[in-house]
PDB file of C-alpha atoms in Angstrom:
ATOM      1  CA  UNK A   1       0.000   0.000   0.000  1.00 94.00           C
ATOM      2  CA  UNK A   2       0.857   3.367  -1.182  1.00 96.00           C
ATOM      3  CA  UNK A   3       0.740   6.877   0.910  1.00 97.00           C
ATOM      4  CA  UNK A   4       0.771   9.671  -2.025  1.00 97.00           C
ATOM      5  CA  UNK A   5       0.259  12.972  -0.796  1.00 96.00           C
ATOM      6  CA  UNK A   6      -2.400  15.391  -2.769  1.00 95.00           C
ATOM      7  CA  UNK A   7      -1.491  18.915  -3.600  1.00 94.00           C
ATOM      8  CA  UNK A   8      -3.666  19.849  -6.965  1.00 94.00           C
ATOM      9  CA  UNK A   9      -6.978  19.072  -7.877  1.00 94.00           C
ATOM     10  CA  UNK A  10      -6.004  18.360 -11.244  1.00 95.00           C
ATOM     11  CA  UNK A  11      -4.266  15.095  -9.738  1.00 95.00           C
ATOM     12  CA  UNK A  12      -6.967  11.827 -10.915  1.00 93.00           C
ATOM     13  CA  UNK A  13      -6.593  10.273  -7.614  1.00 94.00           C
ATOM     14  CA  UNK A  14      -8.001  13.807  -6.375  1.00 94.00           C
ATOM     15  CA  UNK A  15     -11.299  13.036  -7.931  1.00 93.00           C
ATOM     16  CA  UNK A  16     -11.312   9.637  -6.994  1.00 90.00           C
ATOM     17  CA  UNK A  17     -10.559  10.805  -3.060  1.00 90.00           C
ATOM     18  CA  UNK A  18     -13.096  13.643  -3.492  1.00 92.00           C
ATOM     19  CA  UNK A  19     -15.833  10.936  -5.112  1.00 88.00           C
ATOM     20  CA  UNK A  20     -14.512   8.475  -1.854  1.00 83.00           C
ATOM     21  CA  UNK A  21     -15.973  11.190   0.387  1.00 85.00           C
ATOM     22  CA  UNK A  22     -19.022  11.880  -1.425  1.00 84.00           C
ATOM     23  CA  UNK A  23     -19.784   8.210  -1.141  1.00 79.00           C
ATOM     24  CA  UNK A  24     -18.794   8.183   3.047  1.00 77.00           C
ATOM     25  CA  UNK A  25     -19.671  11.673   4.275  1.00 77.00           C
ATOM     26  CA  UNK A  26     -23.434  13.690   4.730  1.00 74.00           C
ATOM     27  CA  UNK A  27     -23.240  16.621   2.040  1.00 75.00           C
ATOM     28  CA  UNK A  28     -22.545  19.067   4.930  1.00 73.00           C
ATOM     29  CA  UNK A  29     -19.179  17.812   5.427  1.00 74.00           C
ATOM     30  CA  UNK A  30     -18.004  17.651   2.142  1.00 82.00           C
ATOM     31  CA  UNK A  31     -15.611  21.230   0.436  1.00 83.00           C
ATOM     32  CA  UNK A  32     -16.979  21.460  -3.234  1.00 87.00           C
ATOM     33  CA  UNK A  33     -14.197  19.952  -5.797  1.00 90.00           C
ATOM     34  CA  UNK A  34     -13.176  23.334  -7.216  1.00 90.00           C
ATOM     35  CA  UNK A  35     -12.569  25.096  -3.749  1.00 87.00           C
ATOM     36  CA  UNK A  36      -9.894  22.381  -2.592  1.00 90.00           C
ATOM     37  CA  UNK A  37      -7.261  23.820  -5.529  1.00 90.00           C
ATOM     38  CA  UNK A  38      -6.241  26.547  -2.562  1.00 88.00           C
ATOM     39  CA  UNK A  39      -6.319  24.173   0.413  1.00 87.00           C
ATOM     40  CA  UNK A  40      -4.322  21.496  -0.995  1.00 91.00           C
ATOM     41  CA  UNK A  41      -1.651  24.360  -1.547  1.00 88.00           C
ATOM     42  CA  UNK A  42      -1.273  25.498   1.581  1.00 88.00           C
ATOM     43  CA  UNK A  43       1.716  24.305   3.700  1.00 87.00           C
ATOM     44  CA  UNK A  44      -0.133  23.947   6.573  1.00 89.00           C
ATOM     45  CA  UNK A  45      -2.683  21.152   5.338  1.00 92.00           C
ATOM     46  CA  UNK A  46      -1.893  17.721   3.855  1.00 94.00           C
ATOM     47  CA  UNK A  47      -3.832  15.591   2.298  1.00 95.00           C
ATOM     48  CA  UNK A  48      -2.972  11.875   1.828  1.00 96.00           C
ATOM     49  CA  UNK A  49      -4.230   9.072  -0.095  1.00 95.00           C
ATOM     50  CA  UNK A  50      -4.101   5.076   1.033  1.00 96.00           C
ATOM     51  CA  UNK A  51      -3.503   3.619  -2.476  1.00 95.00           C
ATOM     52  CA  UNK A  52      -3.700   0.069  -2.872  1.00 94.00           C
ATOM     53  CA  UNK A  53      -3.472  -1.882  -6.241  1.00 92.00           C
ATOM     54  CA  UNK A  54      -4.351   1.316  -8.152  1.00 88.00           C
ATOM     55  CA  UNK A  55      -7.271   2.424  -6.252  1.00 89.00           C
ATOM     56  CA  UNK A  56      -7.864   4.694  -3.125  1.00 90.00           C
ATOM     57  CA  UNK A  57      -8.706   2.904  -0.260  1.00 92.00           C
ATOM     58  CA  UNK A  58      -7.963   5.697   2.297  1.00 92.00           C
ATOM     59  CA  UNK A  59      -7.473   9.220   2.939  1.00 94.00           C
ATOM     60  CA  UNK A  60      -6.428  11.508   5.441  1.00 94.00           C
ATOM     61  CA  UNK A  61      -6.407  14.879   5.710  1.00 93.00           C
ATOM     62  CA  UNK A  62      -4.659  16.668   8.213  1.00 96.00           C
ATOM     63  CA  UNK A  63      -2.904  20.266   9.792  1.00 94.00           C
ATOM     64  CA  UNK A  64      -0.323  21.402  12.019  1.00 95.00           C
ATOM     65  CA  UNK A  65      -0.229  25.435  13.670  1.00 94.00           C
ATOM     66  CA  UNK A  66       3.033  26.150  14.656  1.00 93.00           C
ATOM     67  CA  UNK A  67       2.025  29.244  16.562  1.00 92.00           C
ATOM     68  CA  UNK A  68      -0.824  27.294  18.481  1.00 95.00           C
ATOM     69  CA  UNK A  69       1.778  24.309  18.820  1.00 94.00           C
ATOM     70  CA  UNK A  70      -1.579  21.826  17.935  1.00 96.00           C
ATOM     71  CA  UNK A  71      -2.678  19.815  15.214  1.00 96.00           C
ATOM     72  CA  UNK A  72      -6.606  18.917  14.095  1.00 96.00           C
ATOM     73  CA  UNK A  73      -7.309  15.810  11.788  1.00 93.00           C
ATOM     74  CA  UNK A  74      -9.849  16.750   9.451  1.00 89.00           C
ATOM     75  CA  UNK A  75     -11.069  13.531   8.313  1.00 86.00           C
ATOM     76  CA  UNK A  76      -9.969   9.860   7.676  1.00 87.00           C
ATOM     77  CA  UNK A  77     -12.022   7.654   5.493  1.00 87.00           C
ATOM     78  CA  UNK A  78     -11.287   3.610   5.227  1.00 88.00           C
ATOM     79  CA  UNK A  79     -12.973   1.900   2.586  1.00 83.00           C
ATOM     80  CA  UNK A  80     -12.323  -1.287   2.748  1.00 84.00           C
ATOM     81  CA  UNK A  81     -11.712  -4.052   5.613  1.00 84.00           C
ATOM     82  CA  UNK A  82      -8.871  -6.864   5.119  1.00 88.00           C
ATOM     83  CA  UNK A  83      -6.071  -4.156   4.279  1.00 92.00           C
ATOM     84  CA  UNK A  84      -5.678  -2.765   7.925  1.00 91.00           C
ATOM     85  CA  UNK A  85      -6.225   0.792   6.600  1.00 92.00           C
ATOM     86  CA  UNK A  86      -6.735   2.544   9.209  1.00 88.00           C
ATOM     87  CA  UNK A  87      -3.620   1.288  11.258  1.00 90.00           C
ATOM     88  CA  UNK A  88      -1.479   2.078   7.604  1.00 94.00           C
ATOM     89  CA  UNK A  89      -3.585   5.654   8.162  1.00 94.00           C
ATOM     90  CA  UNK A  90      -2.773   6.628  11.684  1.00 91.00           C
ATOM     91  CA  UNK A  91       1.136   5.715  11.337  1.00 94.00           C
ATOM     92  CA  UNK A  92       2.198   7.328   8.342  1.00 96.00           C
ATOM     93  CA  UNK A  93       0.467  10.724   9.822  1.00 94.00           C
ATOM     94  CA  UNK A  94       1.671  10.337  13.252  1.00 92.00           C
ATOM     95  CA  UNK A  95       5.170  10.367  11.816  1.00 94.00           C
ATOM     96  CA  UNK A  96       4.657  12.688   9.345  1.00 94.00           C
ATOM     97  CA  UNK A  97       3.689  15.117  12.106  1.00 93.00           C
ATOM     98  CA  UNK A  98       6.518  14.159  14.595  1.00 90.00           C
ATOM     99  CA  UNK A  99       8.561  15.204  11.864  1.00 93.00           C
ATOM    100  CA  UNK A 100       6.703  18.552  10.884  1.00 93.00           C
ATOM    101  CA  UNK A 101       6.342  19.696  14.775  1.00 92.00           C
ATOM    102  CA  UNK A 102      10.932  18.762  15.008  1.00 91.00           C
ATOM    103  CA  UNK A 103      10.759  20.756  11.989  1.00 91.00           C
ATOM    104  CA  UNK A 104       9.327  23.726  13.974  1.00 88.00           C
ATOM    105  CA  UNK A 105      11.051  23.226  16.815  1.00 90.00           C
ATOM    106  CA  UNK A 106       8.661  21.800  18.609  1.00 87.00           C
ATOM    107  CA  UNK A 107       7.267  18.356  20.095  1.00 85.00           C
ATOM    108  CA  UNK A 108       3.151  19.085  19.447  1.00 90.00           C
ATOM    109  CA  UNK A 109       0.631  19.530  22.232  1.00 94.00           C
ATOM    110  CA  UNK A 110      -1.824  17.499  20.654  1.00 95.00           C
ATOM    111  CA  UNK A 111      -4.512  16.856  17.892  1.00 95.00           C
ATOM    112  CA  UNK A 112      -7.751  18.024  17.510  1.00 97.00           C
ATOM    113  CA  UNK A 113     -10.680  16.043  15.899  1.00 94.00           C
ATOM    114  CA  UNK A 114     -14.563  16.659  15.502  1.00 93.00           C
ATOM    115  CA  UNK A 115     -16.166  13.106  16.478  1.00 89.00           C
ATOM    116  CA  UNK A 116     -19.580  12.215  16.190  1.00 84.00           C
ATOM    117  CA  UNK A 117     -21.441  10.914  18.604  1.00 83.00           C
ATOM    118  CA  UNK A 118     -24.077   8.270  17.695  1.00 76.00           C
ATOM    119  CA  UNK A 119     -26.159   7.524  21.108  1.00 74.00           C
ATOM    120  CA  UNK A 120     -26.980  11.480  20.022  1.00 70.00           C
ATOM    121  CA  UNK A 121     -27.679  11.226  16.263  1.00 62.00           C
ATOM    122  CA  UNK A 122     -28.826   8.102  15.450  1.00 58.00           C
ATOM    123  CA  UNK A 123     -29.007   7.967  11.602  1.00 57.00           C
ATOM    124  CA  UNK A 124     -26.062   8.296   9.981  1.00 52.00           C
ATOM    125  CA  UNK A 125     -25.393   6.071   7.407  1.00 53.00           C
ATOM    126  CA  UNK A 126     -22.041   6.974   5.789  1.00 52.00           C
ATOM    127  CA  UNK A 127     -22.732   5.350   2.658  1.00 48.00           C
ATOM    128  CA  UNK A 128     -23.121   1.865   4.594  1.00 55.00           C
ATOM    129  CA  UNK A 129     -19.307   1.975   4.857  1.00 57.00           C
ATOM    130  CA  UNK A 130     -18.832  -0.646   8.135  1.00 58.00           C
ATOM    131  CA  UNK A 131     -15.793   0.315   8.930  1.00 57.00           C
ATOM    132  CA  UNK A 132     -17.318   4.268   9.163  1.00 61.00           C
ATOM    133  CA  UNK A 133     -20.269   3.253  11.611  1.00 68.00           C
ATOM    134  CA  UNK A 134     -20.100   6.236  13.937  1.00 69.00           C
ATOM    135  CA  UNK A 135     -20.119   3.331  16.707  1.00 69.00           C
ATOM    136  CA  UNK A 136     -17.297   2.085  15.451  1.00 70.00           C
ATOM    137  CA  UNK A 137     -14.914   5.158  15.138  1.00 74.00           C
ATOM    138  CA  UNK A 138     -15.641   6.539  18.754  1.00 78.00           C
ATOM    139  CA  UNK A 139     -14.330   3.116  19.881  1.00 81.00           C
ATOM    140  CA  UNK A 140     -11.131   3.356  17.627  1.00 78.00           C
ATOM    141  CA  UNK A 141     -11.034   7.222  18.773  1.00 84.00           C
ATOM    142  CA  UNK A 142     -10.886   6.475  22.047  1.00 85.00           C
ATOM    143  CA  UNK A 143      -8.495   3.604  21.826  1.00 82.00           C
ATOM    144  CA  UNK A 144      -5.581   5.704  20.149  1.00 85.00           C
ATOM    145  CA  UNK A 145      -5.802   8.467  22.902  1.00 89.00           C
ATOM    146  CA  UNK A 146      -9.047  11.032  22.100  1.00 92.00           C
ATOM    147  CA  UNK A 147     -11.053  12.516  24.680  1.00 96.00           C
ATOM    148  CA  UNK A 148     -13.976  14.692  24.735  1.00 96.00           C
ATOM    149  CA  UNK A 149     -13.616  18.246  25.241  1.00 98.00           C
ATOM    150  CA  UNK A 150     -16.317  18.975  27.904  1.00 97.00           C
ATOM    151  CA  UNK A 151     -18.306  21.693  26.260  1.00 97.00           C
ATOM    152  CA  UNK A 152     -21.625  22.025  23.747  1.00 95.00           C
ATOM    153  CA  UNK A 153     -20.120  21.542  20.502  1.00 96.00           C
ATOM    154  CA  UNK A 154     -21.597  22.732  17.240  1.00 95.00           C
ATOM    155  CA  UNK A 155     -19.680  23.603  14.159  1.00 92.00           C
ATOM    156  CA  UNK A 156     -20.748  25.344  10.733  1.00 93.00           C
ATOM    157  CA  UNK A 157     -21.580  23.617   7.693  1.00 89.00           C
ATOM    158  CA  UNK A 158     -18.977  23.184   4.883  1.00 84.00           C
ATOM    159  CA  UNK A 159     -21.777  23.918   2.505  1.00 84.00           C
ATOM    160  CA  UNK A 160     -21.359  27.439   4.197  1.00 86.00           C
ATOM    161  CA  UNK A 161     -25.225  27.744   4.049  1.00 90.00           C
ATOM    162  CA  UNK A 162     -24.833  29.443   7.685  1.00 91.00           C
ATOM    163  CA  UNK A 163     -26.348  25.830   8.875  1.00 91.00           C
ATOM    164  CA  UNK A 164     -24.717  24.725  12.325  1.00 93.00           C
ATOM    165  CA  UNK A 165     -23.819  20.823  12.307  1.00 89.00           C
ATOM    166  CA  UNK A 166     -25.038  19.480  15.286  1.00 89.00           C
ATOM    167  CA  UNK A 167     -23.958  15.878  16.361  1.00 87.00           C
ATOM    168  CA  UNK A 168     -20.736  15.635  17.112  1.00 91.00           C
ATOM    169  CA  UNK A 169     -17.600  16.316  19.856  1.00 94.00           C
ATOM    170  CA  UNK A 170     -14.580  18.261  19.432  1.00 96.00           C
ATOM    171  CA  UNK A 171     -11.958  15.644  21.029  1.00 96.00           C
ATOM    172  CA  UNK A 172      -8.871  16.467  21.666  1.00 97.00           C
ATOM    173  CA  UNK A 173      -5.711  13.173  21.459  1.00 95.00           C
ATOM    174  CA  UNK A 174      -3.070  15.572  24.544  1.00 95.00           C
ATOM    175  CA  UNK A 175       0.462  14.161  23.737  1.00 91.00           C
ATOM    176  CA  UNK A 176       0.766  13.565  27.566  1.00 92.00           C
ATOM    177  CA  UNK A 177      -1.809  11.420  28.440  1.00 89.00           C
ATOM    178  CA  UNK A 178      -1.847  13.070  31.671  1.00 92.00           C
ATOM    179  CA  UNK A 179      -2.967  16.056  30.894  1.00 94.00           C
ATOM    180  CA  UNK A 180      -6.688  16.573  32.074  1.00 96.00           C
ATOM    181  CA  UNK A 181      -7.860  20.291  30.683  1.00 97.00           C
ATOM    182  CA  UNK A 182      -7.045  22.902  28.073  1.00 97.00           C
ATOM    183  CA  UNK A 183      -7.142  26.930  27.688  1.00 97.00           C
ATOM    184  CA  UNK A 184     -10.419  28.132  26.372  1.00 98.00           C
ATOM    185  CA  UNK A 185      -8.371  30.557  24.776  1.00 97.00           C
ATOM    186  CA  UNK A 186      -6.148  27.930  23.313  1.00 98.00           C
ATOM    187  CA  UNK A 187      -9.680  26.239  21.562  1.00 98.00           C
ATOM    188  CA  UNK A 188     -11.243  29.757  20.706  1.00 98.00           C
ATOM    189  CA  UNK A 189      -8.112  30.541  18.797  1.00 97.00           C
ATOM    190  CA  UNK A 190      -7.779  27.046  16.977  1.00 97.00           C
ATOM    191  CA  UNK A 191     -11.793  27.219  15.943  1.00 97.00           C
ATOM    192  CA  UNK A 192     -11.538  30.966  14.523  1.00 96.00           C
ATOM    193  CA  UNK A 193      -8.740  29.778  12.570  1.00 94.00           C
ATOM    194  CA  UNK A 194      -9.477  26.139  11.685  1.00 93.00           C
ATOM    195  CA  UNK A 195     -13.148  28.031  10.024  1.00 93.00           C
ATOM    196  CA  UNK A 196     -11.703  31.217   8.708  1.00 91.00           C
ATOM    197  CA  UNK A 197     -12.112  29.829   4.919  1.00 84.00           C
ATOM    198  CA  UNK A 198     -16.320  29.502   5.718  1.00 88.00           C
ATOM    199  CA  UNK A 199     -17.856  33.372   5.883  1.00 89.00           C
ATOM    200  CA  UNK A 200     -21.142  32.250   6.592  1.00 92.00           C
ATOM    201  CA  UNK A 201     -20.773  31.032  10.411  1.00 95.00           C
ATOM    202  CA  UNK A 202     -24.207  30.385  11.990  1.00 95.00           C
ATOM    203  CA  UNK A 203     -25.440  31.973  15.030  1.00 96.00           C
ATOM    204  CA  UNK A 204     -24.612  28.822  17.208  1.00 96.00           C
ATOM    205  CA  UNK A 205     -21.319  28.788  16.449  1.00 96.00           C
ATOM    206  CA  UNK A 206     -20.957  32.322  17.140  1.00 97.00           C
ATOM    207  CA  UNK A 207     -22.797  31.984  20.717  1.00 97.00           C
ATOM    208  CA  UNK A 208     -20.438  28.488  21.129  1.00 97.00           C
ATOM    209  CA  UNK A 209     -17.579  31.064  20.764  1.00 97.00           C
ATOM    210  CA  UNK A 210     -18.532  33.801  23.293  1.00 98.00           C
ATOM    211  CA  UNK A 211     -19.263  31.400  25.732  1.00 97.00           C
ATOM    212  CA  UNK A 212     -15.711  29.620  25.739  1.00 98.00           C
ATOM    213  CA  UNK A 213     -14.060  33.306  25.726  1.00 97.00           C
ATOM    214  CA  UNK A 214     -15.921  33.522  29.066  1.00 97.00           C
ATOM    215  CA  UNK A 215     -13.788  30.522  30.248  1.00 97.00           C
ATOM    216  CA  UNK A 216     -10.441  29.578  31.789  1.00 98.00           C
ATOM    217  CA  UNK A 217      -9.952  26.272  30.964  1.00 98.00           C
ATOM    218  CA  UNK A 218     -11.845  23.724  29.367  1.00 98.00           C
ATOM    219  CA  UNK A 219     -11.827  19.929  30.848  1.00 98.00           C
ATOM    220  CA  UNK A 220     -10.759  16.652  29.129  1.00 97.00           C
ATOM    221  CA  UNK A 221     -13.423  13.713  29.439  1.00 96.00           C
ATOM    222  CA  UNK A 222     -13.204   9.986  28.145  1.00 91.00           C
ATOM    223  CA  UNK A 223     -15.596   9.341  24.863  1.00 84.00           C
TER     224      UNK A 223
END
């Protein structure tokens, strides 16, 4: 198995990754083709394909802020069981990061993910993908180190209809596993950034926002 990183949309096994997520992921949470061309450029975002025999299997795309010392996974999609995808997935970025926080100068705080959370939304089908079963990835989230960050979470819709997504966590994987709270400030600055490309933010979010400003700390719970 193969991990090719993505940087143009003009790359086939872009269209094949971007069908992949159509086929896995509500609307909502899916970046129309044409507006990836400036994300995939940026330095700060990668984007990596599982390729296996030809085909994507896999994908993974993920950040790292120097300045905020944090990293956020934006998605990882397995498509098939047998292959140990999401294993081949979680290595190849871990490392890649390890190397792109030395590279800073730093050793990274953590990793931020938004995680759904099924015994809240019940239907959500992701394109009958097994291994995708919201069930399913909380369990594996929770195994490799993610915890809940102990706040309402809501975030806006990549449709940028000003819709708020309900449904899901923002976790947070600490690279000391002791660690049992982070900065409000430290998450208010991450979310304003992480959503600067979507202009349309719904009035939830906004509220979400003002209400962690009004914090010190926010605490780390299990899944």
């Amino acid at each position: 198995m193969e991990y090719i990183r993505i940087t143009s949309i003009e790359d086939p096994l872009f269209a094949k990754m971007h069908q992949f997520m159509q086929s896995v992921f509500p609307a909502e949470e899916v970046l129309e083709f044409s507006l990836w061309q400036e994300p995939l450029q940026d330095q700060g975002l990668r984007v990596y394909v599982a390729v296996h025999e030809g085909e994507v299997v896999g994908a993974t795309e993920y950040r790292y802020y120097p300045t905020m010392n944090v990293a956020m996974t934006d998605f990882t999609i397995i498509g098939k069981p047998g292959l140990s995808i999401g294993r081949f997935l979680a290595k190849n970025r871990e490392a890649d990061l390890l190397e792109w926080a030395k590279a800073s100068g730093q050793t990274s705080l953590g990793m931020f993910a938004e995680i759904y959370d099924p015994y809240r939304v019940e239907e959500h089908s992701f394109g009958k993908v097994k291994a995708m079963d919201p069930f399913v990835r909380r369990e594996v989230l929770s195994h490799l180190g993610y915890k809940r960050l102990d706040f309402p979470y809501v975030h806006p819709s990549w449709e940028n209809d000003g819709t708020a997504v309900e449904g899901l966590d923002l976790g947070f994987m600490p690279t000391d596993d002791s660690l049992t709270e982070l900065p409000a400030s430290l998450i208010v600055t991450f979310l304003t950034t992480y959503y600067t490309v979507l202009s349309n933010k719904p009035q939830a979010w906004l509220d979400m926002i003002e209400s962690l400003k009004q914090k010190e700390t926010v605490a780390l719970k299990g899944l």
